[in-house]
CSV table of C-alpha atoms in Angstrom, one decimal:
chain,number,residue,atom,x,y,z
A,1,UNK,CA,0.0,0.0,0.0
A,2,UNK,CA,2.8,2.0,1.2
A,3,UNK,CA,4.5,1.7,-2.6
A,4,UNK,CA,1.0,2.3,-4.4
A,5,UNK,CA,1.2,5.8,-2.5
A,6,UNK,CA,4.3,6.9,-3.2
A,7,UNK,CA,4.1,5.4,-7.4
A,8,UNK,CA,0.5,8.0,-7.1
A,9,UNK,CA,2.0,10.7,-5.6
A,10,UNK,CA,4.9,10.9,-8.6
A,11,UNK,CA,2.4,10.1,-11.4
A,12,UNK,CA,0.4,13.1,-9.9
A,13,UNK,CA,3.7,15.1,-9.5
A,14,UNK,CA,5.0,14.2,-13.1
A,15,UNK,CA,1.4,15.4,-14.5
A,16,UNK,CA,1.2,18.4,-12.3
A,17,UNK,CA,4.6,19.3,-14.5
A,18,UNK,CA,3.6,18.1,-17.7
A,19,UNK,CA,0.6,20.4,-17.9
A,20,UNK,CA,2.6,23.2,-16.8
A,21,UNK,CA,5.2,22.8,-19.3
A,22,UNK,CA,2.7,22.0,-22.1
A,23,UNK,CA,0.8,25.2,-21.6
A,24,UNK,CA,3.8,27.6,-21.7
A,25,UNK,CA,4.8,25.6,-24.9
A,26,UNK,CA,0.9,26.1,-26.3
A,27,UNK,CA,1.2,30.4,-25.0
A,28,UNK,CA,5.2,30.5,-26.8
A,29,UNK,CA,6.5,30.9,-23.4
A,30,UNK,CA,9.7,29.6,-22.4
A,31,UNK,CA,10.1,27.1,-19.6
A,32,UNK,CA,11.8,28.0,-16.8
A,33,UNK,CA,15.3,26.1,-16.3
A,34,UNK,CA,13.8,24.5,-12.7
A,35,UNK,CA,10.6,23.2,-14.5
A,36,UNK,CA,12.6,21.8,-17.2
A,37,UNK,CA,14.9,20.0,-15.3
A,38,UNK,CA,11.7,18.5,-13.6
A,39,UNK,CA,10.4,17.7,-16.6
A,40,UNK,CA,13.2,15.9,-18.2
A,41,UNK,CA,13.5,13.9,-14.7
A,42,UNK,CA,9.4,13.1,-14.9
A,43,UNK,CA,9.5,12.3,-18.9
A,44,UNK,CA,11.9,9.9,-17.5
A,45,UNK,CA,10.5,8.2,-15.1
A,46,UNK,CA,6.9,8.2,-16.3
A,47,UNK,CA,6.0,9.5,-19.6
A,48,UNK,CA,7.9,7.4,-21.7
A,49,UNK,CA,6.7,4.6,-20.2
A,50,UNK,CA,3.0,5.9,-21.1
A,51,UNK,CA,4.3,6.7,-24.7
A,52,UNK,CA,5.9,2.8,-24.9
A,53,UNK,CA,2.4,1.6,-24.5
A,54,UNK,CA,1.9,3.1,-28.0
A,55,UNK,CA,4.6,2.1,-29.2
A,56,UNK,CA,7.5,4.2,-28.7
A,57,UNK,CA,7.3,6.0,-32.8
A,58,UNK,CA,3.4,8.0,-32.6
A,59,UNK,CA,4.2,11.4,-33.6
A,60,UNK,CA,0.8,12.3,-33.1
A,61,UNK,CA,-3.1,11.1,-32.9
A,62,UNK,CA,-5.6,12.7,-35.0
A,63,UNK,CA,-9.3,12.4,-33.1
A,64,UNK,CA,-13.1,12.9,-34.9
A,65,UNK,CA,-16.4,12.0,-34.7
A,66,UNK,CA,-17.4,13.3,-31.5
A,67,UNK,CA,-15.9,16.1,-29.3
A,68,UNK,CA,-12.8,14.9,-27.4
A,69,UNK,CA,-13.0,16.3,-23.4
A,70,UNK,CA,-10.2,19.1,-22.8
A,71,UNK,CA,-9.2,17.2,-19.9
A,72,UNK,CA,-8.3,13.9,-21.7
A,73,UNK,CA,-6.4,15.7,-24.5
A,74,UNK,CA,-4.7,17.8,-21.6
A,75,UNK,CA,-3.5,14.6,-19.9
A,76,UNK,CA,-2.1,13.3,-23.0
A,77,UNK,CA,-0.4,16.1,-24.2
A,78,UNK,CA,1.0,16.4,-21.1
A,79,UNK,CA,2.6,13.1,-21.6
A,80,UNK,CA,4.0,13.8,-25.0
A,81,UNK,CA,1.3,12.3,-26.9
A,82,UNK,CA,0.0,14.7,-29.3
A,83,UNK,CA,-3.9,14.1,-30.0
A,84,UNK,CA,-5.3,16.6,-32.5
A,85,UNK,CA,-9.0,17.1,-33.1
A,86,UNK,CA,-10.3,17.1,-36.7
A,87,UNK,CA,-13.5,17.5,-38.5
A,88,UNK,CA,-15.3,17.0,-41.6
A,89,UNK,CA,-18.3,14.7,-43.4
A,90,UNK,CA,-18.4,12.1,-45.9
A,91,UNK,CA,-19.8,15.0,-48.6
A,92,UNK,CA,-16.7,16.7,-47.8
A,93,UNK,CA,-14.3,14.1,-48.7
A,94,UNK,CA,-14.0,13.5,-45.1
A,95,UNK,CA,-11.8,15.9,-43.2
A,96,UNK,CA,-12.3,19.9,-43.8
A,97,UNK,CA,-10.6,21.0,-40.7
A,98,UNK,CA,-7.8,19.4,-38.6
A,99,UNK,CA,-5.1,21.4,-35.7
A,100,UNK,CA,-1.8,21.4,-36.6
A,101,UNK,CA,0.8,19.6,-34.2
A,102,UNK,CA,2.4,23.0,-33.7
A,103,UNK,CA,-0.2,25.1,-33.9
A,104,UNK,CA,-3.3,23.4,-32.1
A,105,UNK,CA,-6.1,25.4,-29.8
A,106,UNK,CA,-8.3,22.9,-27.6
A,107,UNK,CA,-11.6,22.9,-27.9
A,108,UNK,CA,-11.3,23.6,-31.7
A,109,UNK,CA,-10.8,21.0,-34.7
A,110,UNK,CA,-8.7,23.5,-35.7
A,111,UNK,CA,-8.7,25.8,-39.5
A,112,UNK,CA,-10.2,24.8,-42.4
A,113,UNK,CA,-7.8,23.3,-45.0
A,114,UNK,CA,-5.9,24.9,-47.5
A,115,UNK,CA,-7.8,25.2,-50.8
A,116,UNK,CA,-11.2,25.5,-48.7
A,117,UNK,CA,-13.5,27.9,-47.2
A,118,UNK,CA,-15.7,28.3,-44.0
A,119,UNK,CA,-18.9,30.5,-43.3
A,120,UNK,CA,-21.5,30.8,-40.9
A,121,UNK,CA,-24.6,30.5,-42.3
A,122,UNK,CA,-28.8,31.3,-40.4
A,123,UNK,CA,-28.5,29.9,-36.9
A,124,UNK,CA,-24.4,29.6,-37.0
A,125,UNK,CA,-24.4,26.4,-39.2
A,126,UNK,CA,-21.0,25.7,-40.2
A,127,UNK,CA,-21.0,26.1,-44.2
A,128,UNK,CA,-17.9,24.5,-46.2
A,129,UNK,CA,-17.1,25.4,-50.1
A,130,UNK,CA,-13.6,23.7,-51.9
A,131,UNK,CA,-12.8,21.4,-54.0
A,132,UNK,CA,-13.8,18.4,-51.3
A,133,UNK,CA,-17.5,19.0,-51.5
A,134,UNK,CA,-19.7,16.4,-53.4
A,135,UNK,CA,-21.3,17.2,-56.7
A,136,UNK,CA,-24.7,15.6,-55.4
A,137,UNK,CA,-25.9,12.3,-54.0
A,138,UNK,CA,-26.5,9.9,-56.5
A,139,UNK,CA,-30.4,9.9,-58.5
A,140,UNK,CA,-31.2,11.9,-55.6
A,141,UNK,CA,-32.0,15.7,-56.4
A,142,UNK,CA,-34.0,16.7,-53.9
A,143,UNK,CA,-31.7,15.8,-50.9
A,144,UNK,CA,-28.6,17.7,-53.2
A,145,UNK,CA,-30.7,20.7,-53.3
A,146,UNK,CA,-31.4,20.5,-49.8
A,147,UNK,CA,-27.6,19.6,-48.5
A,148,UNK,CA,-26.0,22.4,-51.4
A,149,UNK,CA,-26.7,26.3,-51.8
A,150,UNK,CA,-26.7,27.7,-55.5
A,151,UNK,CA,-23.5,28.8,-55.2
A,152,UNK,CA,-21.6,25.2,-53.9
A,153,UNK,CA,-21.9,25.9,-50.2
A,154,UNK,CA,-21.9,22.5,-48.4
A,155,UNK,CA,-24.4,22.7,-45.3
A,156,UNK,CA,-23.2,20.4,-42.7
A,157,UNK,CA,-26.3,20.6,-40.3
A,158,UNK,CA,-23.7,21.4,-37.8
A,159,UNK,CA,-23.7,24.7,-35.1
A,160,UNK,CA,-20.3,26.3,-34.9
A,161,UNK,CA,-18.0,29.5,-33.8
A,162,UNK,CA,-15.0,30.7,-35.4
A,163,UNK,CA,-12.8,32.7,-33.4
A,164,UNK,CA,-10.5,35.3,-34.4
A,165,UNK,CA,-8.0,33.3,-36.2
A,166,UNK,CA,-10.4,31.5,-38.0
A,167,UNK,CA,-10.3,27.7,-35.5
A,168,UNK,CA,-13.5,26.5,-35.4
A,169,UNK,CA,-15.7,24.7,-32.3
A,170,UNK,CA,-18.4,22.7,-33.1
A,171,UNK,CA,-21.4,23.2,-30.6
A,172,UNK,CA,-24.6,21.1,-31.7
A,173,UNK,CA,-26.5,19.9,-34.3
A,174,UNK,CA,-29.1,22.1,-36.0
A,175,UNK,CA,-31.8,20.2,-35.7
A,176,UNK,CA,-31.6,19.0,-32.1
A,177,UNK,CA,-31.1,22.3,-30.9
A,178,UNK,CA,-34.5,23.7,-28.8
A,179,UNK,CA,-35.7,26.6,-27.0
A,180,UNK,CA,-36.4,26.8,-23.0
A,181,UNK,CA,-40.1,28.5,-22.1
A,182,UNK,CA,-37.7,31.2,-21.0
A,183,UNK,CA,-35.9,31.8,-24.9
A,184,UNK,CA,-32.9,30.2,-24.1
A,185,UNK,CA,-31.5,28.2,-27.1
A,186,UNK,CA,-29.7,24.8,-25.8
A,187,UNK,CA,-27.9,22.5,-27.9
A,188,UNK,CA,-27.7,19.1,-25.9
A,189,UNK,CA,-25.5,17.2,-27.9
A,190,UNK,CA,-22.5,19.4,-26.7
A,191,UNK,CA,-24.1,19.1,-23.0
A,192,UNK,CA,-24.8,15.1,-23.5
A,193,UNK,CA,-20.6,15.4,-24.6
A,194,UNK,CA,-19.7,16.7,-21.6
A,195,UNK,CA,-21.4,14.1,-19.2
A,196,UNK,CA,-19.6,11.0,-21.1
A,197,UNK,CA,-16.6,13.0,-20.8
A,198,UNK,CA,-16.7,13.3,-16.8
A,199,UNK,CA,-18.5,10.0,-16.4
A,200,UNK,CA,-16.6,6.7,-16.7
A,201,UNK,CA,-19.6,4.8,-16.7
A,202,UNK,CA,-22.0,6.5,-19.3
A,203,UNK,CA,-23.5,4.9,-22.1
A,204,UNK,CA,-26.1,7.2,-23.1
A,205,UNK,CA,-27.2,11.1,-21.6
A,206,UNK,CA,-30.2,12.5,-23.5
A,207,UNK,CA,-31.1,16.4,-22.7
A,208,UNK,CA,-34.4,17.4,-23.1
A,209,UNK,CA,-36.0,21.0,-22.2
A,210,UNK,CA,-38.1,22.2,-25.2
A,211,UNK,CA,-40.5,24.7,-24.7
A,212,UNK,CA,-39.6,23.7,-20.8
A,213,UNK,CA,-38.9,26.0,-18.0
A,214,UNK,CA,-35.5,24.1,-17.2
A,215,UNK,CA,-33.5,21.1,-18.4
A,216,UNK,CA,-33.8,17.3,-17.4
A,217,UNK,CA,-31.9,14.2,-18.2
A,218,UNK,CA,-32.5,10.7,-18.8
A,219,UNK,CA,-29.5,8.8,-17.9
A,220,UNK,CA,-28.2,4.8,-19.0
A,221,UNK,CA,-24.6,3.4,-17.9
A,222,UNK,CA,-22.3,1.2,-19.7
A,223,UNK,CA,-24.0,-2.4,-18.0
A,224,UNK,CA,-20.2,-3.9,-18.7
A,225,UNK,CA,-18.6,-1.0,-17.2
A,226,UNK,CA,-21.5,-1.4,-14.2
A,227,UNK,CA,-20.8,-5.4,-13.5
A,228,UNK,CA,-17.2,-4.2,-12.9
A,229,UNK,CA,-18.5,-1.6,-10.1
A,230,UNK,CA,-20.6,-4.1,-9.0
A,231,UNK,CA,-18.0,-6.1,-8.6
A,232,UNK,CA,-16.1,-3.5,-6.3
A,233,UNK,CA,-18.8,-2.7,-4.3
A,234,UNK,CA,-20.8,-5.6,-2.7
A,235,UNK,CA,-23.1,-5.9,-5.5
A,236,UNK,CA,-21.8,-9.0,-7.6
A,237,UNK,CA,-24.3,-10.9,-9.5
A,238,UNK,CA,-26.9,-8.2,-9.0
A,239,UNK,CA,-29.4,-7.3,-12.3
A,240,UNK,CA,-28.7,-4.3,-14.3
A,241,UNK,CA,-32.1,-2.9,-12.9
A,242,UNK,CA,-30.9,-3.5,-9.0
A,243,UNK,CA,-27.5,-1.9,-9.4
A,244,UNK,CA,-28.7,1.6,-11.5
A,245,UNK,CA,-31.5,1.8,-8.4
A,246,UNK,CA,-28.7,1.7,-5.8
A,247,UNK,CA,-28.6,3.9,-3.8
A,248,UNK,CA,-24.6,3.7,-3.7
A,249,UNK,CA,-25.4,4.0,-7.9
A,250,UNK,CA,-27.4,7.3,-7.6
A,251,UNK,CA,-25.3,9.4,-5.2
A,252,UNK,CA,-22.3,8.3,-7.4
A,253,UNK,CA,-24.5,9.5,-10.6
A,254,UNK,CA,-25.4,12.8,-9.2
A,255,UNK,CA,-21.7,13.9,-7.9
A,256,UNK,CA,-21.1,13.5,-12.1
A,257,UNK,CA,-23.9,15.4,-12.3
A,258,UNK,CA,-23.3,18.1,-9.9
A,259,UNK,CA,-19.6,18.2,-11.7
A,260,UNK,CA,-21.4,18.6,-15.4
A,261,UNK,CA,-23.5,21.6,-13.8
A,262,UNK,CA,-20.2,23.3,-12.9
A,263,UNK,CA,-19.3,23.9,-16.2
A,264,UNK,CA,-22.2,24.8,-18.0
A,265,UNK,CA,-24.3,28.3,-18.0
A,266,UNK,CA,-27.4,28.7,-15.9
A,267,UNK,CA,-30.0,27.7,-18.2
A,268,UNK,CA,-28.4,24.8,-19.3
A,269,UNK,CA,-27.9,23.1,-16.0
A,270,UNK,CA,-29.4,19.7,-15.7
A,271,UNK,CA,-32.0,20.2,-12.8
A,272,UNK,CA,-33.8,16.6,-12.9
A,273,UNK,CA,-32.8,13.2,-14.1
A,274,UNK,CA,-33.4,10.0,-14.2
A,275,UNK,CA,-31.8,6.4,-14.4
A,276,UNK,CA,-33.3,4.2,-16.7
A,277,UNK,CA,-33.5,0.5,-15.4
A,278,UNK,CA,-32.4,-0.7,-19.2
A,279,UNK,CA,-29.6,0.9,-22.0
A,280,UNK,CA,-30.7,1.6,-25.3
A,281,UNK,CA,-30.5,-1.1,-27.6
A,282,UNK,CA,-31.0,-1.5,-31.5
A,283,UNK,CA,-33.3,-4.2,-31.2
A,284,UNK,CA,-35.8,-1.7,-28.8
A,285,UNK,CA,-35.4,1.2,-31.6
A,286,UNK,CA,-33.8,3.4,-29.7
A,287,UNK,CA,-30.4,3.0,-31.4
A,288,UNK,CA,-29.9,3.0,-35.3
A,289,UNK,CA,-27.9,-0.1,-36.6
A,290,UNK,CA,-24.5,2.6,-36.5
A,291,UNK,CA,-25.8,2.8,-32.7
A,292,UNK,CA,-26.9,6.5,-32.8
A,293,UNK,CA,-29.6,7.2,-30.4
A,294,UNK,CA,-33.3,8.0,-32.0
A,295,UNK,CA,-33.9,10.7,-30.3
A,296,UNK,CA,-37.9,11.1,-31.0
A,297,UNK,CA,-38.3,7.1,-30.2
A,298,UNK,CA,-36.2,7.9,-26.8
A,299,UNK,CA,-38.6,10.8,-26.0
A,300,UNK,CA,-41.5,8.9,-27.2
A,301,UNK,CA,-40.8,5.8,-24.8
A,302,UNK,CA,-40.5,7.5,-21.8
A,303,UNK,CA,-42.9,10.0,-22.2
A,304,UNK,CA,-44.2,9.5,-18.9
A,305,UNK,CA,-41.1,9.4,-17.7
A,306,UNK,CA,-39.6,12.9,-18.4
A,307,UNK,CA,-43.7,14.7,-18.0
A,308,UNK,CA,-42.6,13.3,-14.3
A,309,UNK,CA,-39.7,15.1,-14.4
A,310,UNK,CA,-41.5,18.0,-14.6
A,311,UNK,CA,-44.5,17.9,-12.4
C-alpha cells in the first residue's frame, strides 16, 4: 500500500509538471530552467513509459467523430502524446478542418484546410465550399438541393463558432437544438458530450428542455462497465435494474452530475434526471444499426417518464 502511494503521488507530480510545461509551450513561453529539469526527470520516469504503450514512434493522434473532453487531450499532451481534433463529413471528402501539431487550440478541430473555405450560415451552421464538397448524392436531387446552396456551399447541419484566427468549435447539431419556455437556445449534444466526458460509466445522456422551463436528463450506464463496479462494491451478481437503483449508484450519478452543472451556464444546467433500469438497444429502436440514439423514439418511450420530471 505504502509503494502504491508513493508510485501515485509521482504520477500526480509528473502530471502536475507536464501540464505546466505543455501550456507555456501552447502560449510561446519559455520554460523556466527549474521546471525543465523537472520535466526531463518526470519524462523519464513516467512519460515514456505511457508513450511505450503506444509504441515508442506516434508522432501524433488525429481524433473525430465526436468532441474529445479538454481534460483527456490535456492529460495526453501532457505526456508527450500529441492528440489533435479534426472534422469534416463524408460530402466533404471527409476531413475539412484538422489542428496542426504546432499550432493546435483545444476545444477547436482546428482551420479549415488549404484550398477550402468556411462561413457561418442562419443559426451559426457551419458552411464548407472547396474542392472536397460532393457534386450531389446519386439519383437523388432533392436531398442535393437541400444539402447544397446555389453557389456550392456545403451545409453540414452542424452549429459552430469561429474565433479570431479563423479555429473552429463545433457546438450542436441544428436540428436537435430547442428553446427553453424562458428563450434560451440549448444545444444538448454538446451538453450530453460533456457528461460521457466526466462520467466513466456512461452509455447514453439525452437532454431534453423544449418549450420547458428548465433542463432534465435521462441517464443509461455502460452495463459492462457497471458489473465491474458491482464487482467493487458488494453488488456482484446483481441485475442491471438493482445496481442503477442503488442507492450507492445514484449518489455516485449525481456527484457527475453536480460536476457537469459546474461547467455549464445557468440555463443549461441539468435540474432533474433519471436512471433508466435498461440501456438503449437497437433491437428496442432506440439505437440506429450505426448505434446512434433515435432521439424522437427515446422521447416517445419515456414520455411519462420525463412529463414526471416536470411535475
Amino acid at each position: 500500500a505504502s509503494e502504491g502511494g508513493v508510485k501515485e503521488k509521482l504520477f500526480n507530480q509528473a502530471f502536475k509538471v507536464g501540464l505546466e510545461v505543455d501550456r507555456l509551450h501552447r502560449e510561446g513561453k519559455p520554460v523556466p530552467f527549474l521546471l525543465a529539469r523537472q520535466h526531463a526527470l518526470f519524462d523519464k520516469l513516467v512519460f515514456t513509459k505511457i508513450r511505450e504503450r503506444f509504441g515508442g514512434r506516434v508522432r501524433f493522434f488525429i481524433s473525430g467523430a465526436a468532441a474529445l473532453n479538454q481534460e483527456i487531450a490535456e492529460w495526453f499532451h501532457a505526456a508527450g502524446i500529441v492528440i489533435l481534433e479534426g472534422y469534416g463529413l463524408t460530402e466533404s471528402a471527409a476531413g475539412s478542418f484538422v489542428n496542426h501539431p504546432l499550432d493546435y487550440r483545444f476545444g477547436t478541430v482546428g482551420p479549415v484546410m488549404p484550398g477550402s473555405e468556411v462561413e457561418l450560415g442562419e443559426n451559426d451552421e457551419i458552411l464548407i465550399k472547396g474542392p472536397g464538397i460532393m457534386d450531389g448524392y446519386h439519383n437523388l436531387p432533392e436531398e442535393t438541393a437541400s444539402a447544397l446552396t446555389a453557389d456550392g456551399w456545403l451545409r453540414t447541419g452542424d452549429k459552430g463558432s469561429l474565433d479570431p484566427d479563423g479555429y473552429l468549435q463545433i457546438t450542436g447539431r441544428i436540428k436537435d437544438l430547442f428553446k427553453t419556455s424562458g428563450g434560451k437556445y440549448i444545444a444538448p449534444s454538446a451538453i450530453e458530450s460533456k457528461f460521457k466526458a466526466v462520467c466513466p460509466y456512461a452509455s447514453q445522456f439525452l437532454v431534453f428542455g423544449d418549450d420547458r422551463n428548465y433542463v432534465i436528463a435521462l441517464i443509461t450506464l455502460d452495463p459492462d462497465a457497471m458489473d465491474g463496479w458491482a464487482a467493487e462494491n458488494g453488488m456482484s451478481g446483481a441485475s442491471y435494474a438493482d445496481i442503477v437503483s442503488s442507492g450507492q449508484v445514484q449518489e455516485m450519478v449525481g456527484g457527475y452530475v453536480d460536476r457537469l452543472n459546474g461547467s455549464l451556464n445557468r440555463w443549461e444546467t441539468i435540474k432533474k434526471w433519471e436512471l433508466l433500469d435498461h440501456d438503449l438497444t437497437v433491437e428496442s429502436g432506440e439505437l440506429t444499426p450505426s448505434m446512434k440514439v433515435k432521439r424522437n423514439v427515446v422521447e416517445g418511450n419515456h414520455k411519462d417518464r420525463i412529463d414526471a420530471l416536470y411535475s
